[in-house]
Amino acid sequence: MAALFRGSRNLLQRFNKHVDPVLVSSRSMASKTPVGFIGLGNMGSPMAKNLLKHGYPVIATDVFPESCKELQDEGAQILDTPAEVADKADRIITMLPSSPNVVEVYTGTNGILKKVKKGTLLIDSSTIDPLVSREMAFAAEKMGAVFMDAPVSGGVGAASLAKLTFMVGGVEEEYTAAQELLTCMGANVVYCGPVGTGQAAKICNNMLLAIGMIGTAETMNLGIRLGLDPKLLVQILNMSSGRCWSSDTYNPVPGVMEGVPSANNYQGGFGTTLMAKDLGLAQHTATNTKTSIPLGSLAHQIYRIMCARGYANKDFSSVFQFLREQDEDPETKGD
């Protein structure tokens, strides 16, 4: 991904140059001062709850007020806008669906940067375009704040259990302050480099995840059609070289594994729409860096088709169901 970040080298040097060591030191000692949290969806809500469990007062908001009630019942203070949150907290975490949402929450009429205080640490755990992360970092730096990208891997289950993996990009001197909060919500926190490198790592991970899930679904479907018991096939795969996360932890076949979306009609988990979005980011960055991603491109196409065929709100492992229905649809077969 080196080409993607070459154009921002001077900007990143500016970030490092203007970090105030006094602010870094004071923030690392801030401990249990209030933390702002913006975006209380399937991932954001359990993340914010884990901050509360660790004794941090949480000041939160969401564009959908009904999303705030459960967190409010657990003791969080709920405000109306991101700007109001920024006025009350000097450490803010955002967890939003897409790049346009992030731009609006940070730079919109009632955005964070309208009221952000000098020295505020802004941590964005959304999965967005690395270019947008760098734009937000530049805008924050002009206001005297520090922006870091820290997208996550692990899904809703890991968010609830505080076992997420955070991939962090930003000013290295601020990493310790970010790590203090992120370890309350995750089992792994990895510093990746300058702003945008966290997003780069996340995009690469999710492209592999999509390819692996499609491969697992195809394999399971073929084995079942060849007469193999799916539980037996999974057992064999998971003791063989074909083993992967999609086969041994998040299997897409109903009835094979408990506690995963395939056991609940593909409800919950990581939505097909979000996977299509992340694959779109991978496609975009691959085009910008002139990188060949043939399987990533095919995966993007498959998930886009699924969104158009009624799978948008189902977990991305529903690709197994999609493939089964393709087998049964006469319009998809030749003469």
Coordinates of C-alpha atoms in Angstrom, one line a residue, residues 10-277:
N10 CA 4.6 15.8 4.4
L11 CA 1.2 16.1 6.0
L12 CA 2.1 13.2 8.4
Q13 CA 5.4 14.9 9.3
R14 CA 3.4 18.0 10.2
F15 CA 1.2 15.9 12.6
N16 CA 4.3 14.5 14.3
K17 CA 5.9 18.0 14.5
H18 CA 2.9 19.7 16.1
V19 CA 2.0 17.1 18.8
D20 CA 2.3 18.8 22.2
P21 CA 4.2 16.5 24.6
V22 CA 2.5 18.2 27.5
L23 CA -0.9 17.3 26.1
V24 CA 0.2 13.7 25.4
S25 CA 1.5 13.4 29.0
S26 CA -1.6 14.9 30.6
R27 CA -4.0 12.8 28.5
S28 CA -2.1 9.6 29.5
M29 CA -2.8 10.5 33.1
A30 CA -6.5 11.4 32.5
S31 CA -7.6 7.9 33.5
K32 CA -11.4 7.8 34.2
T33 CA -12.4 11.2 32.8
P34 CA -15.5 11.0 30.6
V35 CA -15.2 9.4 27.1
G36 CA -17.4 10.5 24.2
F37 CA -18.9 7.8 22.0
I38 CA -20.7 8.5 18.7
G39 CA -22.4 5.7 16.8
L40 CA -24.4 3.2 18.9
G41 CA -25.2 0.5 16.3
N42 CA -24.5 -3.2 16.5
M43 CA -20.8 -2.6 17.2
G44 CA -20.8 0.7 18.9
S45 CA -23.3 -0.1 21.6
P46 CA -21.4 -3.1 23.1
M47 CA -18.1 -1.2 22.8
A48 CA -19.5 1.7 24.8
K49 CA -20.9 -0.7 27.4
N50 CA -17.5 -2.1 27.9
L51 CA -16.1 1.3 28.6
L52 CA -18.8 1.7 31.2
K53 CA -17.9 -1.7 32.7
H54 CA -14.3 -0.4 33.1
G55 CA -15.5 2.6 35.1
Y56 CA -15.3 5.3 32.3
P57 CA -18.2 7.8 32.3
V58 CA -19.6 7.7 28.8
I59 CA -21.2 10.7 27.0
A60 CA -22.8 9.4 23.8
T61 CA -25.1 10.2 20.9
D62 CA -26.5 8.5 17.8
V63 CA -28.5 9.7 14.8
F64 CA -31.2 7.2 15.9
P65 CA -32.3 8.2 19.5
E66 CA -33.8 4.7 20.1
S67 CA -30.3 3.3 19.8
C68 CA -29.3 5.3 22.9
K69 CA -31.9 4.0 25.4
E70 CA -30.1 0.8 26.5
L71 CA -26.8 2.6 27.0
Q72 CA -28.6 5.4 28.9
D73 CA -30.2 2.8 31.2
E74 CA -26.7 1.5 32.0
G75 CA -25.6 5.0 33.1
A76 CA -24.4 6.8 30.0
Q77 CA -25.2 10.5 29.5
I78 CA -27.0 11.0 26.1
L79 CA -26.7 14.2 24.2
D80 CA -28.3 15.3 20.9
T81 CA -25.3 16.0 18.6
P82 CA -21.7 15.2 18.1
A83 CA -20.8 18.8 18.7
E84 CA -22.3 18.6 22.2
V85 CA -20.3 15.5 22.9
A86 CA -17.1 17.3 21.8
D87 CA -17.9 20.1 24.2
K88 CA -18.1 17.7 27.2
A89 CA -15.3 15.2 26.5
D90 CA -11.6 15.4 25.4
R91 CA -11.5 11.7 24.3
I92 CA -14.0 10.7 21.7
I93 CA -14.6 7.4 19.9
T94 CA -16.6 7.2 16.7
M95 CA -18.1 4.0 15.2
L96 CA -20.0 4.8 12.0
P97 CA -21.1 2.9 8.9
S98 CA -19.3 4.6 6.1
S99 CA -17.0 7.4 4.9
P100 CA -19.9 10.0 4.3
N101 CA -21.1 9.3 7.9
V102 CA -17.7 10.0 9.3
V103 CA -17.3 13.2 7.3
E104 CA -20.7 14.5 8.5
V105 CA -20.1 13.6 12.1
Y106 CA -16.7 15.3 12.2
T107 CA -17.2 18.3 9.9
G108 CA -21.0 18.8 9.6
T109 CA -23.1 21.6 10.9
N110 CA -23.3 19.8 14.3
G111 CA -20.1 18.0 13.9
I112 CA -17.3 17.2 16.4
L113 CA -15.0 19.8 15.0
K114 CA -17.5 22.6 15.7
K115 CA -16.9 22.3 19.4
V116 CA -13.8 20.2 19.8
K117 CA -11.3 21.3 22.5
K118 CA -7.6 21.7 21.8
G119 CA -5.8 18.5 22.7
T120 CA -8.8 16.3 22.2
L121 CA -8.0 12.7 21.1
L122 CA -10.3 11.5 18.4
I123 CA -10.4 7.8 17.7
D124 CA -12.4 6.6 14.6
S125 CA -13.2 2.9 14.6
S126 CA -15.3 3.0 11.5
T127 CA -14.1 1.2 8.4
I128 CA -13.6 3.9 5.7
D129 CA -11.4 5.0 2.9
P130 CA -7.9 5.7 4.2
L131 CA -7.9 9.0 2.2
V132 CA -10.9 10.1 4.3
S133 CA -9.1 9.2 7.5
R134 CA -6.2 11.4 6.4
E135 CA -8.6 14.3 5.5
M136 CA -10.2 14.1 9.0
A137 CA -6.8 14.0 10.6
F138 CA -5.8 17.2 8.7
A139 CA -9.1 18.9 9.7
A140 CA -8.6 17.9 13.4
E141 CA -5.0 19.0 13.4
K142 CA -6.1 22.5 12.3
M143 CA -8.4 22.7 15.4
G144 CA -5.6 21.5 17.7
A145 CA -7.0 18.0 18.1
V146 CA -5.4 14.6 17.2
F147 CA -7.2 12.1 15.0
M148 CA -6.4 8.4 14.9
D149 CA -8.0 5.6 12.8
A150 CA -8.6 2.4 14.7
P151 CA -10.9 0.1 12.8
V152 CA -11.8 -3.3 14.3
S153 CA -12.1 -6.9 13.5
G154 CA -14.1 -9.6 15.3
G155 CA -17.7 -8.8 14.8
V156 CA -20.6 -8.2 17.2
G157 CA -19.7 -11.3 19.4
A158 CA -16.2 -10.0 19.9
A159 CA -17.5 -6.5 20.6
S160 CA -19.7 -7.8 23.3
L161 CA -17.0 -9.9 24.9
A162 CA -14.3 -7.1 24.6
K163 CA -12.3 -9.3 22.3
L164 CA -12.0 -7.1 19.3
T165 CA -8.7 -6.5 17.4
F166 CA -7.9 -2.8 16.8
M167 CA -5.7 -1.7 13.9
V168 CA -4.4 1.7 14.8
G169 CA -3.0 4.4 12.6
G170 CA -1.9 7.8 13.7
V171 CA 0.8 9.8 15.6
E172 CA 2.8 7.2 17.5
E173 CA 3.2 9.5 20.6
E174 CA -0.6 9.3 21.0
Y175 CA -0.8 5.5 20.7
T176 CA -0.5 4.9 24.5
A177 CA -3.4 7.2 25.2
A178 CA -5.5 5.5 22.6
Q179 CA -4.4 2.0 23.8
E180 CA -5.7 2.8 27.3
L181 CA -9.3 3.0 26.0
L182 CA -9.0 0.4 23.2
T183 CA -7.9 -2.4 25.6
C184 CA -11.2 -2.0 27.4
M185 CA -12.9 -3.1 24.3
G186 CA -10.5 -5.4 22.6
A187 CA -8.0 -8.3 23.2
N188 CA -5.5 -7.1 20.6
V189 CA -4.4 -3.5 19.8
V190 CA -1.9 -3.1 17.1
Y191 CA -0.1 0.0 16.0
C192 CA 0.2 0.0 12.2
G193 CA 1.8 3.3 11.4
P194 CA 0.7 6.8 10.2
V195 CA -2.9 7.9 9.8
G196 CA -4.7 5.6 7.4
T197 CA -2.6 2.5 7.9
G198 CA -5.2 1.1 10.3
Q199 CA -7.8 1.4 7.6
A200 CA -5.4 -0.2 5.1
A201 CA -4.9 -3.2 7.4
K202 CA -8.7 -3.5 7.9
I203 CA -9.5 -3.4 4.2
C204 CA -6.9 -6.1 3.5
N205 CA -8.3 -8.3 6.3
N206 CA -11.9 -8.0 5.1
M207 CA -11.1 -8.7 1.5
L208 CA -9.4 -12.0 2.7
L209 CA -12.4 -12.6 5.0
A210 CA -14.9 -12.3 2.1
I211 CA -12.8 -14.5 -0.2
G212 CA -12.4 -17.1 2.6
M213 CA -16.2 -17.1 3.4
I214 CA -17.1 -17.6 -0.3
G215 CA -14.6 -20.4 -0.6
T216 CA -15.9 -22.1 2.6
A217 CA -19.5 -21.7 1.4
E218 CA -18.7 -23.2 -2.1
T219 CA -16.8 -26.1 -0.5
M220 CA -19.5 -26.9 1.9
N221 CA -22.2 -26.7 -0.8
L222 CA -20.2 -29.0 -3.1
G223 CA -19.5 -31.5 -0.3
I224 CA -23.2 -31.7 0.7
R225 CA -24.2 -32.2 -3.0
L226 CA -21.7 -35.0 -3.2
G227 CA -23.4 -36.7 -0.3
L228 CA -21.2 -35.8 2.6
D229 CA -22.6 -35.0 6.1
P230 CA -21.9 -31.3 6.7
K231 CA -20.7 -31.8 10.3
L232 CA -18.4 -34.6 9.1
L233 CA -17.0 -32.4 6.3
V234 CA -16.4 -29.5 8.7
Q235 CA -14.6 -31.9 11.1
I236 CA -12.3 -33.0 8.2
L237 CA -11.7 -29.5 7.0
N238 CA -10.8 -28.3 10.4
M239 CA -8.1 -31.0 10.9
S240 CA -6.8 -30.4 7.4
S241 CA -5.0 -27.8 5.3
G242 CA -8.3 -26.2 4.3
R243 CA -9.0 -25.0 7.8
C244 CA -9.9 -21.3 8.2
W245 CA -11.8 -18.9 10.4
S246 CA -14.9 -19.3 8.2
S247 CA -14.8 -23.1 8.7
D248 CA -13.9 -23.5 12.3
T249 CA -15.3 -20.3 14.0
Y250 CA -18.1 -18.8 11.8
N251 CA -19.3 -21.6 9.7
P252 CA -21.9 -20.6 7.1
V253 CA -24.0 -23.8 7.1
P254 CA -27.1 -23.9 9.3
G255 CA -27.0 -26.7 11.9
V256 CA -23.2 -27.1 11.9
M257 CA -22.3 -24.7 14.6
E258 CA -24.2 -23.0 17.5
G259 CA -24.0 -19.3 18.4
V260 CA -23.3 -18.0 14.8
P261 CA -25.6 -16.2 12.4
S262 CA -26.1 -19.3 10.3
A263 CA -27.8 -20.9 13.3
N264 CA -30.2 -17.9 13.5
N265 CA -31.4 -17.5 9.9
Y266 CA -28.3 -15.3 9.3
Q267 CA -29.5 -12.6 11.7
G268 CA -27.0 -10.4 13.5
G269 CA -23.3 -10.5 12.8
F270 CA -21.7 -8.6 10.0
G271 CA -24.2 -7.5 7.4
T272 CA -23.8 -8.3 3.7
T273 CA -24.2 -4.5 2.9
L274 CA -21.3 -3.7 5.1
M275 CA -19.2 -6.4 3.5
A276 CA -20.1 -5.1 0.0
K277 CA -19.0 -1.6 1.2

